[in-house]
C-alpha positions as a Python dict, from the first residue, in 0.01 Angstrom:
ca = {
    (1, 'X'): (0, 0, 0),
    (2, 'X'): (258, 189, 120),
    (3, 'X'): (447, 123, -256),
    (4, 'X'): (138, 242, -451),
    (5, 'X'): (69, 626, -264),
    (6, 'X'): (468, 624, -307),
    (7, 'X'): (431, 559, -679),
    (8, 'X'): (125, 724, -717),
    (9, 'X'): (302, 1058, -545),
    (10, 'X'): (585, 1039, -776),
    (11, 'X'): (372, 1029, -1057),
    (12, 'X'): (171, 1305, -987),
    (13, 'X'): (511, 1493, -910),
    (14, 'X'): (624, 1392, -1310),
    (15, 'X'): (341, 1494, -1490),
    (16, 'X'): (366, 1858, -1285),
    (17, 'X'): (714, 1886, -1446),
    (18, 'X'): (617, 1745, -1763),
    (19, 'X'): (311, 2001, -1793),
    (20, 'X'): (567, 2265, -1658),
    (21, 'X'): (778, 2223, -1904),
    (22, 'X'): (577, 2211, -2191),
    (23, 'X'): (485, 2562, -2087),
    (24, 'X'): (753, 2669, -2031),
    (25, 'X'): (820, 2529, -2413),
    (26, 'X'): (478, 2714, -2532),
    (27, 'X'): (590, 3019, -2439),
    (28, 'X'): (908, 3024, -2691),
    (29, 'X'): (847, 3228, -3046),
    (30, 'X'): (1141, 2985, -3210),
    (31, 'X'): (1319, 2633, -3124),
    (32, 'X'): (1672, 2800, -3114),
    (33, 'X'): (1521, 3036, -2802),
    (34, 'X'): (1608, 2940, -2454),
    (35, 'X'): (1414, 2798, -2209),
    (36, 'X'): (1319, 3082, -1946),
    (37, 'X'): (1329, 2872, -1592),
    (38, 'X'): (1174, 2994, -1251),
    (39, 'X'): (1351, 3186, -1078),
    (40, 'X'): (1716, 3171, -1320),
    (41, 'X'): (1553, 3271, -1681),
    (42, 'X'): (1784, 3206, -1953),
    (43, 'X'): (2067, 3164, -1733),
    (44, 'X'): (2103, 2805, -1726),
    (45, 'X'): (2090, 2830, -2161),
    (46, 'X'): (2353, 3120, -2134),
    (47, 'X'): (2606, 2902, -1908),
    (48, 'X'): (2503, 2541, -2078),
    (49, 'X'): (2611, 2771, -2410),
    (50, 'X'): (2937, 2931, -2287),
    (51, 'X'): (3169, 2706, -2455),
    (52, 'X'): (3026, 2840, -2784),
    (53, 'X'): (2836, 3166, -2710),
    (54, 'X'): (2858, 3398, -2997),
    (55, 'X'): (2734, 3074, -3262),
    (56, 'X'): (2497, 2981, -2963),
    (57, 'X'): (2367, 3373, -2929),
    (58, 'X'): (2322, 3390, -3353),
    (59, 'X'): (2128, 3084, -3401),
    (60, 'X'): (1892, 3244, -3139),
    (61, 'X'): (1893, 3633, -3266),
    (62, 'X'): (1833, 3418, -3588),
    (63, 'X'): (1557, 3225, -3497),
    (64, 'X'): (1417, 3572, -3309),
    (65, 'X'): (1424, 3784, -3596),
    (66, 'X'): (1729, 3956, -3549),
    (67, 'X'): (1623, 4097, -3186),
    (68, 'X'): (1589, 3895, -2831),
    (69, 'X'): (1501, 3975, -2487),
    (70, 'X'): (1761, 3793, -2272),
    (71, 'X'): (1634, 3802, -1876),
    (72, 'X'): (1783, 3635, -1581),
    (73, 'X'): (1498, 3593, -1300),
    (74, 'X'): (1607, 3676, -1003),
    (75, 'X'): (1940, 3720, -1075),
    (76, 'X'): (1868, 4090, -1204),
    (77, 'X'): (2055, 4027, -1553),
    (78, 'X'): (1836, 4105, -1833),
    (79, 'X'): (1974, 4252, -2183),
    (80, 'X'): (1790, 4320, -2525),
    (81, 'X'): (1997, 4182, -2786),
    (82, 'X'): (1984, 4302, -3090),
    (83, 'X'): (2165, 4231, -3463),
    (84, 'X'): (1938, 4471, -3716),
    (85, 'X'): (2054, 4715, -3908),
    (86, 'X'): (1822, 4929, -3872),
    (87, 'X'): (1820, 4914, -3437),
    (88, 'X'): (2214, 4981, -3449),
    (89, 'X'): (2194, 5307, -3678),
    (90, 'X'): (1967, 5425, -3439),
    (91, 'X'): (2132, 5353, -3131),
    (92, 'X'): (2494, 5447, -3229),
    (93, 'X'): (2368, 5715, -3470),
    (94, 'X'): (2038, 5870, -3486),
    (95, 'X'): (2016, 5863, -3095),
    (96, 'X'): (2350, 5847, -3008),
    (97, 'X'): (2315, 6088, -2654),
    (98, 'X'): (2031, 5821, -2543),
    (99, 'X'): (2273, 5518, -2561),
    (100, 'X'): (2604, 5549, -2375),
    (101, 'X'): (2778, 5268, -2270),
    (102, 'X'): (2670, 5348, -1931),
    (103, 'X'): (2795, 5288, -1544),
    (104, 'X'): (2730, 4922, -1576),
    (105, 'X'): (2965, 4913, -1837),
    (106, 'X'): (3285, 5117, -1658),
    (107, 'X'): (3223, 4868, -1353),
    (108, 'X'): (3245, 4556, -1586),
    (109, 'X'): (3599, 4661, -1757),
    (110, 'X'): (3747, 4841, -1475),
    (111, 'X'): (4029, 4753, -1589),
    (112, 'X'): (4034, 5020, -1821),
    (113, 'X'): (3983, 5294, -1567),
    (114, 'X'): (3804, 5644, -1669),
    (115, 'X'): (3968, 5612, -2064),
    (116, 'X'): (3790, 5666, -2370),
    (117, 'X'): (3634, 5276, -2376),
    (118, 'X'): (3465, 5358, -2052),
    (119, 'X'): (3386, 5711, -2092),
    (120, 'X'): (3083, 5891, -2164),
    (121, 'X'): (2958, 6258, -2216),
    (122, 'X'): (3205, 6528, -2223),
    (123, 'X'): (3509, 6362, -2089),
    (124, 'X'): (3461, 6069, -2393),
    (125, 'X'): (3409, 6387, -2605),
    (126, 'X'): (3804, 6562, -2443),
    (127, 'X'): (3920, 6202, -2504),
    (128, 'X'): (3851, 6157, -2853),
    (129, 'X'): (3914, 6492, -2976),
    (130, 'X'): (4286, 6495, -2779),
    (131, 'X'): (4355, 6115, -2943),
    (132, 'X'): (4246, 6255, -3284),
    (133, 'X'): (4448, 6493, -3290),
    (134, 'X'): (4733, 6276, -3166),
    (135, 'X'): (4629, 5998, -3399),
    (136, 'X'): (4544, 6179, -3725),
    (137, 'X'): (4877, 6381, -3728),
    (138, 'X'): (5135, 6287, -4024),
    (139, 'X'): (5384, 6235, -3806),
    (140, 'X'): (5245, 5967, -3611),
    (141, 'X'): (5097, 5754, -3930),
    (142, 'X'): (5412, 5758, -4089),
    (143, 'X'): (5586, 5641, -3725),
    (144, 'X'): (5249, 5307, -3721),
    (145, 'X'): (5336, 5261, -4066),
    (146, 'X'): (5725, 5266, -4046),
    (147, 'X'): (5698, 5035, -3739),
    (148, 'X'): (5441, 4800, -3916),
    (149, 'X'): (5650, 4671, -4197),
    (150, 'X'): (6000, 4737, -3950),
    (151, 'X'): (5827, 4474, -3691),
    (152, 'X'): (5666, 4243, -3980),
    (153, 'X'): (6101, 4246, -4140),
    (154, 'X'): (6255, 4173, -3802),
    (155, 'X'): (6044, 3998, -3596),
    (156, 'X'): (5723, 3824, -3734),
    (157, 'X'): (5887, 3711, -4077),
    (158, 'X'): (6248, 3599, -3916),
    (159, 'X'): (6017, 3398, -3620),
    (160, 'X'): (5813, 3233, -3843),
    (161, 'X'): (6131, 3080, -4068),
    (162, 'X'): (6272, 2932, -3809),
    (163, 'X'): (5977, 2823, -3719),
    (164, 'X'): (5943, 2648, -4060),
    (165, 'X'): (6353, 2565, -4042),
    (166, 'X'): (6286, 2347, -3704),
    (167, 'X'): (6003, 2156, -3861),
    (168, 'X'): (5770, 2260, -3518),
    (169, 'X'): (5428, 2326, -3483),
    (170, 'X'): (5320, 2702, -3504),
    (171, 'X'): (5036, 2835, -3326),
    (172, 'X'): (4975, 3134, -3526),
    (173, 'X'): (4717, 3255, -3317),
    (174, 'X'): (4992, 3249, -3011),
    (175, 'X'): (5259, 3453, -3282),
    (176, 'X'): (4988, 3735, -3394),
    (177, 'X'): (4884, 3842, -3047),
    (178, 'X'): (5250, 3822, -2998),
    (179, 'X'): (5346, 4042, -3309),
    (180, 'X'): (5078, 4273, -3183),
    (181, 'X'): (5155, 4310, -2855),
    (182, 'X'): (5492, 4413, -2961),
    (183, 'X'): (5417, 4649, -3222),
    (184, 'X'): (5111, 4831, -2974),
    (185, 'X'): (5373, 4896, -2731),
    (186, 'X'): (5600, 5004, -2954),
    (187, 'X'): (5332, 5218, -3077),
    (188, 'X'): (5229, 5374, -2769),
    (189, 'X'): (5518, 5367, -2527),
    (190, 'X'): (5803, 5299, -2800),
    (191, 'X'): (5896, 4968, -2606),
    (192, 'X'): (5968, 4622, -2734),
    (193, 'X'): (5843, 4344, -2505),
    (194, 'X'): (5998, 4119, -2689),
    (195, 'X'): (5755, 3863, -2718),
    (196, 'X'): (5836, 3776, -3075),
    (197, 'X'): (6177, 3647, -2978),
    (198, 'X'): (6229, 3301, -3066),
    (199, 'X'): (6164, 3029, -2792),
    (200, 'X'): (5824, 3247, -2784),
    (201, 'X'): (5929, 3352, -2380),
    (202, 'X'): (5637, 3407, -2166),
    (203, 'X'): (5614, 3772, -2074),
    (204, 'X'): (5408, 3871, -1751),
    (205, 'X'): (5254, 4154, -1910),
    (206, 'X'): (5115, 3929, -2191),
    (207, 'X'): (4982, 3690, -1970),
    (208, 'X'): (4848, 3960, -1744),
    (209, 'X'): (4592, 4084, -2039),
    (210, 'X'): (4525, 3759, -2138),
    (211, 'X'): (4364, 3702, -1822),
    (212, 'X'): (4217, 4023, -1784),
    (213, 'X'): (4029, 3929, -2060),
    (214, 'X'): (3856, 3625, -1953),
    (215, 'X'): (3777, 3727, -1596),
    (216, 'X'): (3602, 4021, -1823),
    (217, 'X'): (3417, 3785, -2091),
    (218, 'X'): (3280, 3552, -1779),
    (219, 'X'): (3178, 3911, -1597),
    (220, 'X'): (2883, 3889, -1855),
    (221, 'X'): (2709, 3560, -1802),
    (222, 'X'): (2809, 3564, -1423),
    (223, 'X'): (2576, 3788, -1179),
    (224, 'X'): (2779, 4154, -1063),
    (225, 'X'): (2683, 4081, -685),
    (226, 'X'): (2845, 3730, -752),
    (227, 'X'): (3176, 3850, -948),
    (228, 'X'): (3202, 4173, -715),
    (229, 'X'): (3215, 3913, -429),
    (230, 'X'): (3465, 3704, -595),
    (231, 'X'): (3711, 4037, -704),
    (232, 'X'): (3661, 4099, -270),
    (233, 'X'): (3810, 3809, -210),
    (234, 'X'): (4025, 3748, -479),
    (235, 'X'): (3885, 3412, -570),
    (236, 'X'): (3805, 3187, -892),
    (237, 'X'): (3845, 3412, -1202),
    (238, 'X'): (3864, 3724, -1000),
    (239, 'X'): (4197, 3609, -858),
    (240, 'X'): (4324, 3607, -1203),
    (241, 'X'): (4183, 3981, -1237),
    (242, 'X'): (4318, 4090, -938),
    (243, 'X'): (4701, 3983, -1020),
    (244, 'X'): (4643, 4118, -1352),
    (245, 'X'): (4539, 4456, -1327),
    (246, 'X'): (4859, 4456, -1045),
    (247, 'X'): (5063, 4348, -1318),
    (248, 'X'): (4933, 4583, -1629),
    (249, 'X'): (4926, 4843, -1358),
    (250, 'X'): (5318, 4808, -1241),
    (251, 'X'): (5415, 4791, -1612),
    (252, 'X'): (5272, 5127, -1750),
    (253, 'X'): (5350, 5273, -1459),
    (254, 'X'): (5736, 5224, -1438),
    (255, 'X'): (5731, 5330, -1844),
    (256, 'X'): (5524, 5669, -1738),
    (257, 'X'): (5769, 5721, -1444),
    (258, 'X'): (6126, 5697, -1704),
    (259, 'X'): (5952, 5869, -1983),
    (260, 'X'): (5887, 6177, -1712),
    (261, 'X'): (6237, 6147, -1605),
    (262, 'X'): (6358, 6179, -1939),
    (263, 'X'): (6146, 6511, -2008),
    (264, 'X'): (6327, 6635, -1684),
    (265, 'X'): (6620, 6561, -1776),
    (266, 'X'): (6605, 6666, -2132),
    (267, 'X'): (6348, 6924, -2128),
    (268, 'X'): (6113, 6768, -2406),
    (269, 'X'): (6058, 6434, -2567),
    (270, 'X'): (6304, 6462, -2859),
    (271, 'X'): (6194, 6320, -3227),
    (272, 'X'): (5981, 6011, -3028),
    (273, 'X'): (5686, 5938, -3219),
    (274, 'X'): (5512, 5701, -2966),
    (275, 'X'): (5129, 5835, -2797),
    (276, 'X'): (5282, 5850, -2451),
    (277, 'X'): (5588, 6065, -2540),
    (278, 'X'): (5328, 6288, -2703),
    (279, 'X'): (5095, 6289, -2463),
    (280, 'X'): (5342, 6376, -2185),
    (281, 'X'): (5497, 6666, -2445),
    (282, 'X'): (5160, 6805, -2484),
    (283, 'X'): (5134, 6843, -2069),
    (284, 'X'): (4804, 6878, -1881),
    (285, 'X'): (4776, 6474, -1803),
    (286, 'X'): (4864, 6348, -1494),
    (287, 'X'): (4987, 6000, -1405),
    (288, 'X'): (4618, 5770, -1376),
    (289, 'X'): (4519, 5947, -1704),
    (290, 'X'): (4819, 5837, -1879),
    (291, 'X'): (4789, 5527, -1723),
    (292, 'X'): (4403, 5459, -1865),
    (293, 'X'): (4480, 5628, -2208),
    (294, 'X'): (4787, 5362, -2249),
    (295, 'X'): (4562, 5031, -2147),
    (296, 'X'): (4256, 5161, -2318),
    (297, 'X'): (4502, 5153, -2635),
    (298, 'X'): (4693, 4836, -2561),
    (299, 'X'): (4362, 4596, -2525),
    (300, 'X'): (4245, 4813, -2852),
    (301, 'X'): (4528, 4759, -3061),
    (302, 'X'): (4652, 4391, -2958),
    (303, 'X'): (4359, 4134, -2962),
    (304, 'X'): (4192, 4308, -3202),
    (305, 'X'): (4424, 4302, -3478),
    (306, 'X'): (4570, 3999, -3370),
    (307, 'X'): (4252, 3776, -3383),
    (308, 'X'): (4203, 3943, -3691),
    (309, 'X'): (4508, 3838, -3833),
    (310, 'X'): (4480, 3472, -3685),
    (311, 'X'): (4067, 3445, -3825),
    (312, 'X'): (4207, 3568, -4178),
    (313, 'X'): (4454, 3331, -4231),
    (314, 'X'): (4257, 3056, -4075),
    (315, 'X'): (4003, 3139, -4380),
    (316, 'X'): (4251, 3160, -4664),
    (317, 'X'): (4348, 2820, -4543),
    (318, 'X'): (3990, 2693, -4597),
    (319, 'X'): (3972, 2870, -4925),
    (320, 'X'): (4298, 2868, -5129),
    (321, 'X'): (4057, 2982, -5409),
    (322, 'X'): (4074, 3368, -5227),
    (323, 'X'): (4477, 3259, -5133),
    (324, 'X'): (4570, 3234, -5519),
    (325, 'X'): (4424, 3559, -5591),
    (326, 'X'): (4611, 3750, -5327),
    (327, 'X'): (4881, 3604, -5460),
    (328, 'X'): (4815, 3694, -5816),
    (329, 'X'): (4759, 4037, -5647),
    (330, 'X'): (5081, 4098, -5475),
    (331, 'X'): (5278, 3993, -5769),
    (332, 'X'): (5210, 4303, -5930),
    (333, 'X'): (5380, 4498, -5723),
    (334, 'X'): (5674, 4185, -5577),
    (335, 'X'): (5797, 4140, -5878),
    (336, 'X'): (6160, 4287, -5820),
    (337, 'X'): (6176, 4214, -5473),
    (338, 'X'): (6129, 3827, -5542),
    (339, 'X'): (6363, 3825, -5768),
    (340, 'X'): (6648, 3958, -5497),
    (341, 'X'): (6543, 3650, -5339),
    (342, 'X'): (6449, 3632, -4905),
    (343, 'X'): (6168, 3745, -4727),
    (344, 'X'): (5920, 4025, -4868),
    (345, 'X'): (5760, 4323, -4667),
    (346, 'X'): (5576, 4612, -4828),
    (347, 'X'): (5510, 4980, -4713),
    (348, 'X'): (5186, 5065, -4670),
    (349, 'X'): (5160, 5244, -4953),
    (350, 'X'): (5271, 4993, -5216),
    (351, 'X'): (4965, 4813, -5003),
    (352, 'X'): (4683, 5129, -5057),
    (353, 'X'): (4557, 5022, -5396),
    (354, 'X'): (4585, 4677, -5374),
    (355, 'X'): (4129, 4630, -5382),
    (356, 'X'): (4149, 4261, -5292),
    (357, 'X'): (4389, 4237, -5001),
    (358, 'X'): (4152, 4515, -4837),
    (359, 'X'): (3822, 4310, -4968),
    (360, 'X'): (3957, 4028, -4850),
    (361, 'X'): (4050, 4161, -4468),
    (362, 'X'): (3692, 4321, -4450),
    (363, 'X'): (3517, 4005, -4570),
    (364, 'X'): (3724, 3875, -4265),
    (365, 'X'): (3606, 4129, -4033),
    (366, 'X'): (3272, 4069, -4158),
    (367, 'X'): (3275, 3681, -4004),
    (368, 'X'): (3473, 3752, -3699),
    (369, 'X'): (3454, 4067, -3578),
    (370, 'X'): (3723, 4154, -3304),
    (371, 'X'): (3487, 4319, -3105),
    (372, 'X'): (3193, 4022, -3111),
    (373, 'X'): (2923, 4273, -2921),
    (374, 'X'): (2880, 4590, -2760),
    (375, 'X'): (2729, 4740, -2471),
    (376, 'X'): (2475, 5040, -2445),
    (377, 'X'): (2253, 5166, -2232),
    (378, 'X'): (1940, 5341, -2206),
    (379, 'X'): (1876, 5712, -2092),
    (380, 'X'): (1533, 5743, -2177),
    (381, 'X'): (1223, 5517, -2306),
    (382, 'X'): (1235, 5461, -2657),
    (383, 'X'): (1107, 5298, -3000),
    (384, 'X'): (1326, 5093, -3166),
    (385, 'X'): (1307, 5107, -3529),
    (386, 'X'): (1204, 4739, -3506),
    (387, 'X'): (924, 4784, -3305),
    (388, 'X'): (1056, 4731, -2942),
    (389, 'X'): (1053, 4917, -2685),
    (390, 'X'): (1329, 4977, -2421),
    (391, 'X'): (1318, 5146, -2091),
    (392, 'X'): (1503, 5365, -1892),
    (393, 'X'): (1796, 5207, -1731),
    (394, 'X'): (1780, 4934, -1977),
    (395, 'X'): (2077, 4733, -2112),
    (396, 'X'): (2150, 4676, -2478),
    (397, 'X'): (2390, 4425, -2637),
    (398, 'X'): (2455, 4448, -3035),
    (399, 'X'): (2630, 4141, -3138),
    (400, 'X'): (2827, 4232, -3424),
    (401, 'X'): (2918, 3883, -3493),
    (402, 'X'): (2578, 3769, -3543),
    (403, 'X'): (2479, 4044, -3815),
    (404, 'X'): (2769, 3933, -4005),
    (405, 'X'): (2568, 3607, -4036),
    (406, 'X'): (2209, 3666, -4126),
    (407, 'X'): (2093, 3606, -4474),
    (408, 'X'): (1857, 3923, -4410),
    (409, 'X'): (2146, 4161, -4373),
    (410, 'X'): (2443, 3977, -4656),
    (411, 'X'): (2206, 3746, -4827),
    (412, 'X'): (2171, 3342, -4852),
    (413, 'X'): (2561, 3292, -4874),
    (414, 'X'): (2653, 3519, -4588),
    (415, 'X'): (2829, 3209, -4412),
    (416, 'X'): (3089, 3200, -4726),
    (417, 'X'): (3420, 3392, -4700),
    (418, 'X'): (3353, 3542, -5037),
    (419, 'X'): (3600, 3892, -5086),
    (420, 'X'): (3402, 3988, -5397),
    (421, 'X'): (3120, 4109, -5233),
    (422, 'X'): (3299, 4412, -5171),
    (423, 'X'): (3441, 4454, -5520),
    (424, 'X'): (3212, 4682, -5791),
    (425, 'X'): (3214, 4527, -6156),
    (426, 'X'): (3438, 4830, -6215),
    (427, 'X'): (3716, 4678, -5967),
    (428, 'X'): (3720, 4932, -5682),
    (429, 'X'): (3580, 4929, -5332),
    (430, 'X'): (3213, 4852, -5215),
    (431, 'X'): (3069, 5071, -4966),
    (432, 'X'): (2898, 4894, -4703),
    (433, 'X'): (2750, 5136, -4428),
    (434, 'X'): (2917, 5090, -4087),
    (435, 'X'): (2539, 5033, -3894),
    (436, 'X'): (2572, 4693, -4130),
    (437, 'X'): (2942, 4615, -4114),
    (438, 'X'): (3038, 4737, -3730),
    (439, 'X'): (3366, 4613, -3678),
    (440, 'X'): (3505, 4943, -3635),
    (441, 'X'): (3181, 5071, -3442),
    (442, 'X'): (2991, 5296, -3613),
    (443, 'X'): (2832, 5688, -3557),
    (444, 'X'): (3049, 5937, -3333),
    (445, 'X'): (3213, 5664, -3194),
    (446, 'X'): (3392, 5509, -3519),
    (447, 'X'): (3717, 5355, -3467),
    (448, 'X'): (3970, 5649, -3478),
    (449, 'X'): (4256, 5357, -3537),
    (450, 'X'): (4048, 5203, -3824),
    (451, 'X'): (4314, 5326, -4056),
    (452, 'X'): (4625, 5221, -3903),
    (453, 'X'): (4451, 4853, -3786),
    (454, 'X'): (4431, 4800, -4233),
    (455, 'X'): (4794, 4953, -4213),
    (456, 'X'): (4903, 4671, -3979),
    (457, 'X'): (4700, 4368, -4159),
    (458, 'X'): (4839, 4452, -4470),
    (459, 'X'): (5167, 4482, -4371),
    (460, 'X'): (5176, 4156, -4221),
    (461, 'X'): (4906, 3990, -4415),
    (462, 'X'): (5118, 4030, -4746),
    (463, 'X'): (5464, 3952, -4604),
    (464, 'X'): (5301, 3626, -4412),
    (465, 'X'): (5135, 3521, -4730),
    (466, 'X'): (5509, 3581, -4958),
    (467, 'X'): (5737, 3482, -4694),
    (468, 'X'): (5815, 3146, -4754),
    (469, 'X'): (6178, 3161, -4958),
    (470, 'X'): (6011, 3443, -5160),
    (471, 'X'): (5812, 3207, -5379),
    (472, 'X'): (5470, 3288, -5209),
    (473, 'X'): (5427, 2913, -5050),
    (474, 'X'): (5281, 2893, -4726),
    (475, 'X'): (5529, 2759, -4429),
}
């Protein structure tokens, strides 16, 4: 008897989850949406996705129409997410004062202090116009490009041959965030880290961002309450953080403290071209604003053009179709230096008219964005052009890497690494508007290094792709 109300009781208990569930299941607009549990929402599809989130999060904006409301229960996470063209002109353009990144986002990336990333209102506004004006001057393009192709000659091209001459393995992944690294800080502090050297060392600084990084990807799924606890007491991922930021921290700060010395000494910063000795020459920034200036542009300027660089020649492995062509490219203009035999670099402007190469790095960017979403907040209630509204307070990710692949914004074969999409029957350029291909951001906020990132890629796009004993094979 006893038996029977037992079975009877867990019966009745499986056929209240069964009919739970299946309402739960009712209540989703496609099969690629996430369950939304009691009390955790799409948490538990967010975490059981992590491994693969950005495929995970497009096959669900996908299945959405282009647009999802991501909530968290109790947890208090909750994001619209959104991948139409339309929504991002008007949040990064049309109504650009009612979406700042917001306070959420300066406590997430901390890391990066009160620099231009983080900022918002007039001091992103002083920030910007003081990098422009740093950035866009002559003399510091020619100094990024100079650098480029003098880092791609004799670091990146000599690496990679012996490399080839030892018969090992090459993670070259691992050798463009290295090349990267180097050439940023080079860039902004004139300093070689020397990560490119061979034996690939392990340098603290490196490993420092690194981690920074994924204790700030994992800051998104996991609840702030939760992570702030964790960053208290230095635990888990936070730990990571912690010796990280003391790391990053220690190492601009000891380059800030001998480049002041040597305007002491010498009374200005001589013929260096780098952003700091600039910066410092200008005057009027003290030692935490050079300090978030120089990180903001480090984390910029080394994953981004380094995954880009790794995702590009990932695809021209999987399509030696778009390889040949490059190569058919370059020899136009590698003609004499193959024939004097040894590795080939370019200058960047042998590299400007070459329509291909560039198609074929934005059809690149187009797939794997560097920057695979972004964060904005809300000000004030609003329409969205597609309909939805958002409140006050509310929190907005655009995944860039999900327009990239949506047959509504690039059409049915927007999964294939095809270059001519951006080439006109007449052979030059396509346009594409930046609120459709965002990996430089788009509106007021536009990438003010979107120049000299194509300057680097090129530079050590074309001498990777030639540098095998000058005959254009790959190593």
């Amino acid at each position: 008897m006893d038996a029977l109300l037992l079975f009877i009781e867990l019966f009745a208990v499986l056929c209240f989850l069964i009919l739970g569930y299946r309402r739960l299941q009712s209540k989703k607009t496609s099969r690629s949406e996430p369950t939304e549990w009691p009390l955790v929402g799409h948490l538990l599809g967010m975490v059981a996705n992590i491994h693969h989130f950005h495929d995970w999060a497009t096959g669900v904006l996908a299945g959405a129409g282009n647009n999802f409301e991501a909530r968290c229960g109790r947890t208090g996470v909750r994001y619209f997410i959104t991948c139409d063209p339309a929504n991002v002109r008007h949040i990064f353009t049309s109504s650009f004062a009612n979406y700042p990144k917001g306070d959420g986002f300066a406590v997430i990336f901390d890391v990066l202090g009160g620099g231009i990333f983080n900022a918002d209102g007039e001091s992103w506004r002083l920030q910007r116009a003081k990098a422009q004006t740093l950035m866009a001057g002559p003399r510091f393009r020619a100094f990024a490009a100079r650098r480029s192709r003098d880092m791609v000659e004799a670091s990146l091209l000599p690496f990679l041959a012996h490399a080839a001459g030892a018969g090992a393995p090459c993670d070259l992944h691992d050798v463009f965030l290295r090349l990267t690294l180097d050439l940023t800080c080079a860039l902004v502090f004139s300093v070689d880290p020397g990560c490119l050297a061979v034996g690939s060392p392990t340098v603290p600084f490196a490993r420092a961002m690194d981690d920074a990084l994924e204790a700030l990807f994992l800051r998104h799924v996991i609840p702030m309450p939760l992570w702030k606890l964790m960053n208290r007491l230095e635990i888990g991922h936070e730990r990571k953080m912690a010796a990280a930021r003391r790391t990053i921290d220690g190492f601009v700060a000891d380059i800030v403290a001998k480049r002041r010395a040597e305007k002491l000494k010498d009374g200005s910063m001589g013929d260096s071209g780098d952003l700091l000795s600039s910066s410092i020459d200008t005057g009027g920034s003290d030692d935490e604003f050079l300090r978030d200036t120089t990180v903001n542009l480090l984390l910029a300027g080394r994953d981004t053009t380094g995954a880009a660089l790794s995702w590009f020649f990932y695809l021209l492995a999987k399509n030696p179709r778009v390889q040949h062509k490059l190569l058919d490219e370059l020899a136009s203009i590698a003609a004499k230096k193959l024939a004097g035999g040894g590795m080939v670099t370019f200058d960047s402007s042998e590299l400007a008219g070459l329509v291909y190469l560039h198609a074929s790095l934005c059809e690149c960017l187009r797939l794997f964005p560097p920057l695979p979403f972004e964060h904005k907040a809300v000000v004030a209630d609003d329409v969205l052009p597609s309909g939805h509204e958002v409140k006050a307070g509310d929190k907005i990710l655009v995944f860039n890497y999900s327009m990239g692949r949506m047959e509504g914004v690039w059409g049915e074969d927007c999964m294939e690494f095809r270059p001519e999409r951006w080439v006109t029957k007449e052979g030059k350029l396509r346009y594409q508007p930046s609120y459709k291909f965002v990996a430089f951001n788009a509106g007021p906020r536009t990438c003010l290094g979107k120049e000299m990132a194509f300057v680097q890629m090129k530079t050590a796009a074309a001498g990777r792709v030639l540098s095998r004993d000058g005959q254009g094979q790959n190593s």
